[in-house]
Short mmCIF file of C-alpha atoms in Angstrom, two decimals:
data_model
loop_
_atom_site.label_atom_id
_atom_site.label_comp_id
_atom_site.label_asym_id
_atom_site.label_seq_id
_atom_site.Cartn_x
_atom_site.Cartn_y
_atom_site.Cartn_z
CA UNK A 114 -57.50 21.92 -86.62
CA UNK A 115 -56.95 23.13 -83.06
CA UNK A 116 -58.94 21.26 -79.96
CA UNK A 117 -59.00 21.70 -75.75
CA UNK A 118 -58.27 18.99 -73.40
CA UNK A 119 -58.94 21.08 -70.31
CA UNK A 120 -57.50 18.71 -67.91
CA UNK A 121 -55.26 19.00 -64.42
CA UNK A 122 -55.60 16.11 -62.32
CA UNK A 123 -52.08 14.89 -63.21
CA UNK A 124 -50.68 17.86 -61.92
CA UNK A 125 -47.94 17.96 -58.96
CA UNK A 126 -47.83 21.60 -57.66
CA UNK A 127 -50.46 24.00 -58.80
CA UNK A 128 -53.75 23.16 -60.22
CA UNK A 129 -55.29 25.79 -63.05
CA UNK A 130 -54.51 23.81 -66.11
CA UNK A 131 -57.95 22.82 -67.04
CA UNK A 132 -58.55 26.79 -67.59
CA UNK A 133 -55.09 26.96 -69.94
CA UNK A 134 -57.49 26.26 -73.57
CA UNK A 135 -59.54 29.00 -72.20
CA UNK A 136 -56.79 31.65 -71.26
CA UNK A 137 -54.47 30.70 -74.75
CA UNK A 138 -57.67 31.47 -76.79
CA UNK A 139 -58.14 34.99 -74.67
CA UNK A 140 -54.70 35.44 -75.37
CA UNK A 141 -55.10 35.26 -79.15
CA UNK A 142 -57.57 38.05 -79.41
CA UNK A 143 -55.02 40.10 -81.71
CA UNK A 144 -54.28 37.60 -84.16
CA UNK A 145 -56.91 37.53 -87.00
CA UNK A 146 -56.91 37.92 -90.67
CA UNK A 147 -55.75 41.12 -91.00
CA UNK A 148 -52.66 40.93 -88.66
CA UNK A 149 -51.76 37.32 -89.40
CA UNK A 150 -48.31 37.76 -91.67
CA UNK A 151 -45.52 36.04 -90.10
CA UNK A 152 -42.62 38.32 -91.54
CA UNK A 153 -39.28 36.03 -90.70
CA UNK A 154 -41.71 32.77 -92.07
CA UNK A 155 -43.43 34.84 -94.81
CA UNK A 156 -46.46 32.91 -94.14
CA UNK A 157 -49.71 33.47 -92.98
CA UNK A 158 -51.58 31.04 -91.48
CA UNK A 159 -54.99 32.56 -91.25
CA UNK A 160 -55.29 33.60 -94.81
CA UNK A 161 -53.27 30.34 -97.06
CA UNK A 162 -54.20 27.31 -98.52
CA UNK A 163 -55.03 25.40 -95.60
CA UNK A 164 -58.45 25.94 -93.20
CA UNK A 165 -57.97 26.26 -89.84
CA UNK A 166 -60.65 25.07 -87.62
CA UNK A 167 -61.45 25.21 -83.46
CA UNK A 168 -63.06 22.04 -82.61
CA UNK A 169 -63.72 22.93 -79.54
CA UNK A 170 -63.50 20.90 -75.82
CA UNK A 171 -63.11 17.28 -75.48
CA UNK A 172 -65.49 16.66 -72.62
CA UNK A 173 -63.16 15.41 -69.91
CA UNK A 174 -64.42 13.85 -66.73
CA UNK A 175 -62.72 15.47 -63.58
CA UNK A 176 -63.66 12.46 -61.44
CA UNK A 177 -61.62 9.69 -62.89
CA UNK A 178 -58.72 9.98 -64.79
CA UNK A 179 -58.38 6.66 -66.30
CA UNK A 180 -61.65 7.23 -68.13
CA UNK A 181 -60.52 10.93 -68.89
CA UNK A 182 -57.00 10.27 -70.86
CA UNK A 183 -59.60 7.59 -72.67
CA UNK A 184 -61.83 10.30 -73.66
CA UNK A 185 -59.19 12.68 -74.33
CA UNK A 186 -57.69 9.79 -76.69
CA UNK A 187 -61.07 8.60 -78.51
CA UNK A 188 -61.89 12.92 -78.65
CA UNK A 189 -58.94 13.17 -80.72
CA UNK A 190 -58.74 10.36 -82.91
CA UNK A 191 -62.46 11.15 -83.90
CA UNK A 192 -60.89 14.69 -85.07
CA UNK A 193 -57.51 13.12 -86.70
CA UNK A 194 -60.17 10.48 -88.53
CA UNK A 195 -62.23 13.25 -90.36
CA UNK A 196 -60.94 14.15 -94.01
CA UNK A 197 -59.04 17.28 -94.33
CA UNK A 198 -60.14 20.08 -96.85
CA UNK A 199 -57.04 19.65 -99.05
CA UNK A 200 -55.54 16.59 -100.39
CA UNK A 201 -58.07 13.97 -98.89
CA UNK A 202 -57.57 11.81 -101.75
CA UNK A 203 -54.24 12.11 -101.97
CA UNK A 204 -51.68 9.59 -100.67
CA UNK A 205 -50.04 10.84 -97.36
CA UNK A 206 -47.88 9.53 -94.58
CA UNK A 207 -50.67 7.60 -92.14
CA UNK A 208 -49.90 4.00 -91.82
CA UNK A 209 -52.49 2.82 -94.54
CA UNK A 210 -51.26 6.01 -96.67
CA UNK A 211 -53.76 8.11 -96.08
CA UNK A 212 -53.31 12.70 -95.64
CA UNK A 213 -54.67 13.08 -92.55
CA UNK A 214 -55.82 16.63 -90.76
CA UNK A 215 -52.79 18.14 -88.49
CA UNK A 216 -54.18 18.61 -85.09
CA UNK A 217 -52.92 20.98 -82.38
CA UNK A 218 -54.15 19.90 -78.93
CA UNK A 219 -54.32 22.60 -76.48
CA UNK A 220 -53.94 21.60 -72.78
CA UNK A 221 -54.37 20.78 -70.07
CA UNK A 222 -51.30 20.00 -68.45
CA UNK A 223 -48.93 17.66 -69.71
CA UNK A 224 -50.52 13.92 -68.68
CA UNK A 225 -52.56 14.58 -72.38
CA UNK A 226 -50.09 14.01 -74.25
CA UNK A 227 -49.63 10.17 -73.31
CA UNK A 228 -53.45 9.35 -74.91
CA UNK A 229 -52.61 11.81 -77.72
CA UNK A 230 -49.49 10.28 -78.53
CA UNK A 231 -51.93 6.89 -78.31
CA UNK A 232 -53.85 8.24 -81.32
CA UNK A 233 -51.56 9.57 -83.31
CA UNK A 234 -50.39 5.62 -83.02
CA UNK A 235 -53.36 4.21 -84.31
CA UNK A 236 -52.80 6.79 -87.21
CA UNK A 237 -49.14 6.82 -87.68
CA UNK A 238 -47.47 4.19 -85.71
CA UNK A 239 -44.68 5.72 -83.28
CA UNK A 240 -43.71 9.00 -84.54
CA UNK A 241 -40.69 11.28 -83.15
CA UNK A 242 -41.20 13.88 -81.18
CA UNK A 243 -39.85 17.04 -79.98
CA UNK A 244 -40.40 18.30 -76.13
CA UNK A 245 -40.23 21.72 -75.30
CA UNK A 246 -39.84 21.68 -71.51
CA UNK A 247 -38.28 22.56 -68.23
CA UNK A 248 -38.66 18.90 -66.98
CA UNK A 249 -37.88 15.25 -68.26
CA UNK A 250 -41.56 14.07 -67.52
CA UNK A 251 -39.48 10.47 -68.58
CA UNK A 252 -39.74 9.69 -64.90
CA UNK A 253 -40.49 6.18 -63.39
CA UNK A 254 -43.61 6.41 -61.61
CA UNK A 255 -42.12 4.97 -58.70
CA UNK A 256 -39.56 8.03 -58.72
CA UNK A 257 -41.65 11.05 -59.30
CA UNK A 258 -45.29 10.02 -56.78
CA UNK A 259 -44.52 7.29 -55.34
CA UNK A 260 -46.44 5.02 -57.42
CA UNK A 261 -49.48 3.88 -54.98
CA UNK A 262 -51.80 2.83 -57.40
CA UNK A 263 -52.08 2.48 -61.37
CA UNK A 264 -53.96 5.13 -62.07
CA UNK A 265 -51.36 7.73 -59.58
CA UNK A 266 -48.22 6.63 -61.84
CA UNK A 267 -50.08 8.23 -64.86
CA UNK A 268 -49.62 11.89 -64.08
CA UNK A 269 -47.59 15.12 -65.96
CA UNK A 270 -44.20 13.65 -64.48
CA UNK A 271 -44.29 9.92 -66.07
CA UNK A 272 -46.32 10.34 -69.45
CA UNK A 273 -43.40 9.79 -71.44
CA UNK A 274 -42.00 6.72 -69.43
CA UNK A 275 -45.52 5.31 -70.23
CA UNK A 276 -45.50 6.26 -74.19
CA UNK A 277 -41.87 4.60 -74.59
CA UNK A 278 -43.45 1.81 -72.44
CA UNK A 279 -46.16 1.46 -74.82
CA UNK A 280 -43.95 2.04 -78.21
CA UNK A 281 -45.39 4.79 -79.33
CA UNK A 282 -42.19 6.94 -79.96
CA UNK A 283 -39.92 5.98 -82.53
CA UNK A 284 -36.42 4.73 -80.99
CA UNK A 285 -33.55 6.90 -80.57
CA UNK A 286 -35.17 9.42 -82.59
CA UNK A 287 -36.93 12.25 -80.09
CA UNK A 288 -35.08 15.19 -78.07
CA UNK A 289 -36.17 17.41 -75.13
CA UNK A 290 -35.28 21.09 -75.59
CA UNK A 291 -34.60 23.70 -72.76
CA UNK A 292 -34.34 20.99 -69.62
CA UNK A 293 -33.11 22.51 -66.30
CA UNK A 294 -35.04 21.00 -63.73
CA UNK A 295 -33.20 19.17 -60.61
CA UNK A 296 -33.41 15.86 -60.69
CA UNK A 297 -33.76 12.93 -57.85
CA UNK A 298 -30.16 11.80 -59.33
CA UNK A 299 -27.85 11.15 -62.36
CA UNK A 300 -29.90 8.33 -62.80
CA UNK A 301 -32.83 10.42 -64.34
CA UNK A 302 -30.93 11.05 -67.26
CA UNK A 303 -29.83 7.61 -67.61
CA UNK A 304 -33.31 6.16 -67.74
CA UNK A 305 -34.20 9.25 -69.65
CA UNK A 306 -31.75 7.87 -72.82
CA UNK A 307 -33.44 3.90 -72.37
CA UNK A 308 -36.72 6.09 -72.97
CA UNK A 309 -35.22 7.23 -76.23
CA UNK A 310 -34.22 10.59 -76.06
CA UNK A 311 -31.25 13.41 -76.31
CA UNK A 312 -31.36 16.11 -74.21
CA UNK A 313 -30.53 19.48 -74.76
CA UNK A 314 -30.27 21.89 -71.22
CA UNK A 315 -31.78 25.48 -71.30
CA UNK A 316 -28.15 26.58 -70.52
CA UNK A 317 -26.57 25.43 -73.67
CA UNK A 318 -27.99 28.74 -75.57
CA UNK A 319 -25.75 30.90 -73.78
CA UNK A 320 -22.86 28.66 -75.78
CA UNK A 321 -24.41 27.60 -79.08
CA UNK A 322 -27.30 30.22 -78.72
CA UNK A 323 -30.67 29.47 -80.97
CA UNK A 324 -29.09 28.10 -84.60
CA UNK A 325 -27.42 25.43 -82.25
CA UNK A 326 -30.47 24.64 -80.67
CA UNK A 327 -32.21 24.43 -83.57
CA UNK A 328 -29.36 22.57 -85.69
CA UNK A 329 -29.32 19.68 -82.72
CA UNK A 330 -33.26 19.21 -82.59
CA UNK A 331 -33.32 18.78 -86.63
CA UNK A 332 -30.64 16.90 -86.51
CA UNK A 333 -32.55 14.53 -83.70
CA UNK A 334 -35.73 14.36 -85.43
CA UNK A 335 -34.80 14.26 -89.59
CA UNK A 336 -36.79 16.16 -91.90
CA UNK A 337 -38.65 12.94 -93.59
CA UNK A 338 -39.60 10.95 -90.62
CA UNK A 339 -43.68 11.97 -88.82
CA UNK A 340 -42.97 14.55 -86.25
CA UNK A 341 -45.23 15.66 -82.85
CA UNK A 342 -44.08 18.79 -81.15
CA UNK A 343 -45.48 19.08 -77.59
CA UNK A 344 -44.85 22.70 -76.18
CA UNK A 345 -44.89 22.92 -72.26
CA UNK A 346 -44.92 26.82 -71.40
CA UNK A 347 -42.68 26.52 -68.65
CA UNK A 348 -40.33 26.39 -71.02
CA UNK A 349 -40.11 29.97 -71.00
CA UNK A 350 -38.66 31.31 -67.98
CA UNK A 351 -41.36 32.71 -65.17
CA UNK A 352 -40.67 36.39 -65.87
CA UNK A 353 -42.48 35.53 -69.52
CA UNK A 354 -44.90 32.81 -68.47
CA UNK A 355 -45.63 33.02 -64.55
CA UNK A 356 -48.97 31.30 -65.29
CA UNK A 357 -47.71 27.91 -65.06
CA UNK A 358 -48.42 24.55 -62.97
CA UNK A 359 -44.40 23.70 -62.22
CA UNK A 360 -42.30 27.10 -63.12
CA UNK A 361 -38.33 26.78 -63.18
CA UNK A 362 -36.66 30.06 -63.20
CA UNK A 363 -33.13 30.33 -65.35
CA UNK A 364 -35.78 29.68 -68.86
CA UNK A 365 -35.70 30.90 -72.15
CA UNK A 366 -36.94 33.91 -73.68
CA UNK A 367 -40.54 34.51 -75.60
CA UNK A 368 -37.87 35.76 -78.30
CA UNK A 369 -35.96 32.77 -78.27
CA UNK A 370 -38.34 30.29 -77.97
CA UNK A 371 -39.85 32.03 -81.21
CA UNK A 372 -36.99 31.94 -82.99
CA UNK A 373 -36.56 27.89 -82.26
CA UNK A 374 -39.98 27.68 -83.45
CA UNK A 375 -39.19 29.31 -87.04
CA UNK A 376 -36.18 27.12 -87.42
CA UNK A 377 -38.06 23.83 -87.16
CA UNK A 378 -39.95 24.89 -90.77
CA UNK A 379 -38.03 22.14 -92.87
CA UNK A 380 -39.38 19.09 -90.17
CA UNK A 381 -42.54 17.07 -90.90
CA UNK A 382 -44.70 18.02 -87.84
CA UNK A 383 -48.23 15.66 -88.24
CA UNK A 384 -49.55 17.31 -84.62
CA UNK A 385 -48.85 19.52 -81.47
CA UNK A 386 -49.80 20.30 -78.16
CA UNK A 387 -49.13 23.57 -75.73
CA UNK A 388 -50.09 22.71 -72.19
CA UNK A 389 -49.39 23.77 -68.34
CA UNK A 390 -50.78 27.10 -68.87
CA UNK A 391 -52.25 27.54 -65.86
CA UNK A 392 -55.17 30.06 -66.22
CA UNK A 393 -58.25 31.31 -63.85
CA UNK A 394 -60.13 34.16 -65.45
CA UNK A 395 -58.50 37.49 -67.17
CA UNK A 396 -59.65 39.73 -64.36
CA UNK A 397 -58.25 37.63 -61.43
CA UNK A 398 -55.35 35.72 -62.66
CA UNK A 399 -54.54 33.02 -60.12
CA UNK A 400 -50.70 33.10 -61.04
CA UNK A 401 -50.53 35.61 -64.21
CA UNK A 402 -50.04 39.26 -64.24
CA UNK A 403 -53.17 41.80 -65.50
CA UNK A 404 -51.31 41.53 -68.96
CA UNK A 405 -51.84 38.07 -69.51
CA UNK A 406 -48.04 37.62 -70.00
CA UNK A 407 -48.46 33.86 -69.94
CA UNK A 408 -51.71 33.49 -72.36
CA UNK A 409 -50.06 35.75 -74.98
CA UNK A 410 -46.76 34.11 -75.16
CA UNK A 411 -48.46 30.48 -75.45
CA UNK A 412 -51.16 32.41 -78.15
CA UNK A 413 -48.34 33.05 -80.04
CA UNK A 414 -46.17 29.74 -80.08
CA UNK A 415 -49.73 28.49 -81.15
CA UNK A 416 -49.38 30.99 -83.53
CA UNK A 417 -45.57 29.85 -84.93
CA UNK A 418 -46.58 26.24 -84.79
CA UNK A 419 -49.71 27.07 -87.14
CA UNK A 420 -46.93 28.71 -89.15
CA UNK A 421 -44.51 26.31 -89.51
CA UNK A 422 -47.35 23.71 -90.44
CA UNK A 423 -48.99 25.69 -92.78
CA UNK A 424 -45.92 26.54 -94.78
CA UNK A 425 -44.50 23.25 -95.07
CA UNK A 426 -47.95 22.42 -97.07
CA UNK A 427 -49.91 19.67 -96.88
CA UNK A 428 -49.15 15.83 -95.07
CA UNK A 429 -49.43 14.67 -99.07
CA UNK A 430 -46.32 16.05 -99.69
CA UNK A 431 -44.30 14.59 -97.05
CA UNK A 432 -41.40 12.29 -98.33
CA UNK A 433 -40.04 9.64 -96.71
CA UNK A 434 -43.11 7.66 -95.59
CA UNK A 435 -44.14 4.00 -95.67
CA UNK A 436 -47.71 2.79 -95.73
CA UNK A 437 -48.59 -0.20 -93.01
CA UNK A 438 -51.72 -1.61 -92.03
CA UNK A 439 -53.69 0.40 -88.85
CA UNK A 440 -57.01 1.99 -88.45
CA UNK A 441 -56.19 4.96 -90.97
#
């Protein structure tokens, strides 16, 4: 199932993020049925065993964002909670052993995924995950805003201090991929390992190129354990996603970013988000070019993530799980 959290009031720099769900679905205009084969995954996702569904928008409040990342949170659990077509009745990997639908969140910039990650909690438990970015966004609030209030040191630069805060990711066990942001110190990346994660630069494909990239994030994350992927696009570099709320030249490729993508078939992802495309309307893009550079390339890593998920097969056959009490 795919759903929109078109959301932006975490954002630092430029605004436009609330539009992203809007511009990735114009983007996808080319992918249907009949052009769907993934050729290096031999899959396709649109024509399989699995039904793919668009929920829709979470309604999200632009006035308060406290009771926004609550609706974005209680909007997605209400999807994750509804029986998928195959396997409902089979045993699966949520905490009371239940299959479970696989839901890819599209954003929004990146404060959803702190009351996603809250969901997939009350489902899962803490899960590992896997951050495609250009930035840590494990940042004390008091480092990265200031901090003047509780509801300011929830924004697209802290989400993850909050979710290690909370316990929803499992320790020692999640990995950013393609960092290269400045930082206010070395001390970033030393509260950036208490938070529970490896890091692995942008820079380090030009040594170990994408199998190396790929071999460290398996390694990281196991192929047994629950797995959510969250996808910022300015993890491309700006000359293949300008469209974006906090861009960092010296990224990776569309190609390469692709290519990571495909490796990560063998890993147990549960759920995903893409977020920080920043998007205004197709004949005036605010920061993209005419061709909708930025919508296309996040169309199609929605497009490999769908992939990846639909060839692994259903949650029921994911090994390595252990049934607990929760809500599902």
């Amino acid at each position: 199932m795919t759903c929109r959290a078109p959301f932006d009031t975490g954002t630092s720099y430029r605004p436009g993020a609330r539009f992203g769900p809007s511009g990735i679905r114009q983007g996808s205009r080319r992918l249907n049925l009949y052009g769907g084969y993934n050729v290096p995954l031999k899959t396709n996702p649109f024509d399989s065993w699995a039904t793919v569904l668009d929920c829709g928008d979470i309604p999200v409040t632009s006035y308060d964002n406290t009771w926004a990342l609550k609706q974005i949170e209680e909007g997605h659990y209400s999807i994750l909670s509804r029986a998928p077509k195959t396997d409902a009745n089979q045993p699966g990997p949520a905490k009371r052993g239940k299959t479970l639908p696989r839901v890819i969140t599209l954003g929004g910039d990146h404060t959803i995924t702190l009351p996603l990650l809250r969901s997939i909690n009350r489902a899962y438990g803490p899960v590992s995950v896997i951050h495609f970015d250009s930035h840590l966004d494990t940042w004390r609030p008091k480092v990265f805003g200031g901090s003047p209030s509780e509801v300011a040191s929830i924004n697209h630069g802290t989400y993850f201090y909050h979710a290690a805060r909370e316990g929803l990711l499992a320790n020692d066990t999640n990995i950013h991929a393609g960092i290269r942001t400045t930082l206010s110190g070395p001390s970033d990346y030393e509260h950036d390992g208490y938070c529970g994660f490896e890091i692995v630069e942008a820079r380090e494909i030009d040594v170990i190129g994408t199998a190396g990239i790929i071999k460290r994030i398996v390694d990281r994350v196991g192929t047994e354990r629950p797995v959510y992927l969250s996808l910022d696009i300015d993890t491309l570099d700006p000359a293949f996603a300008p469209a974006t709320g906090t861009p960092e030249t010296g990224g990776w490729s569309t190609r390469e970013l692709r290519t990571i993508l495909r490796g990560l078939e063998d890993i147990n992802l549960i759920a995903a988000d893409i977020v920080e495309v920043a998007y205004a309307d197709a004949d005036q893009p605010a920061y993209d070019t005419n061709a909708e550079h930025t919508t296309m390339a996040a169309a199609d890593a929605l497009y490999e993530i769908m992939s990846i998920m639909l060839k692994k097969g259903p949650l029921s056959k994911m090994i390595g799980s252990e049934g607990s009490d929760g809500e599902l």
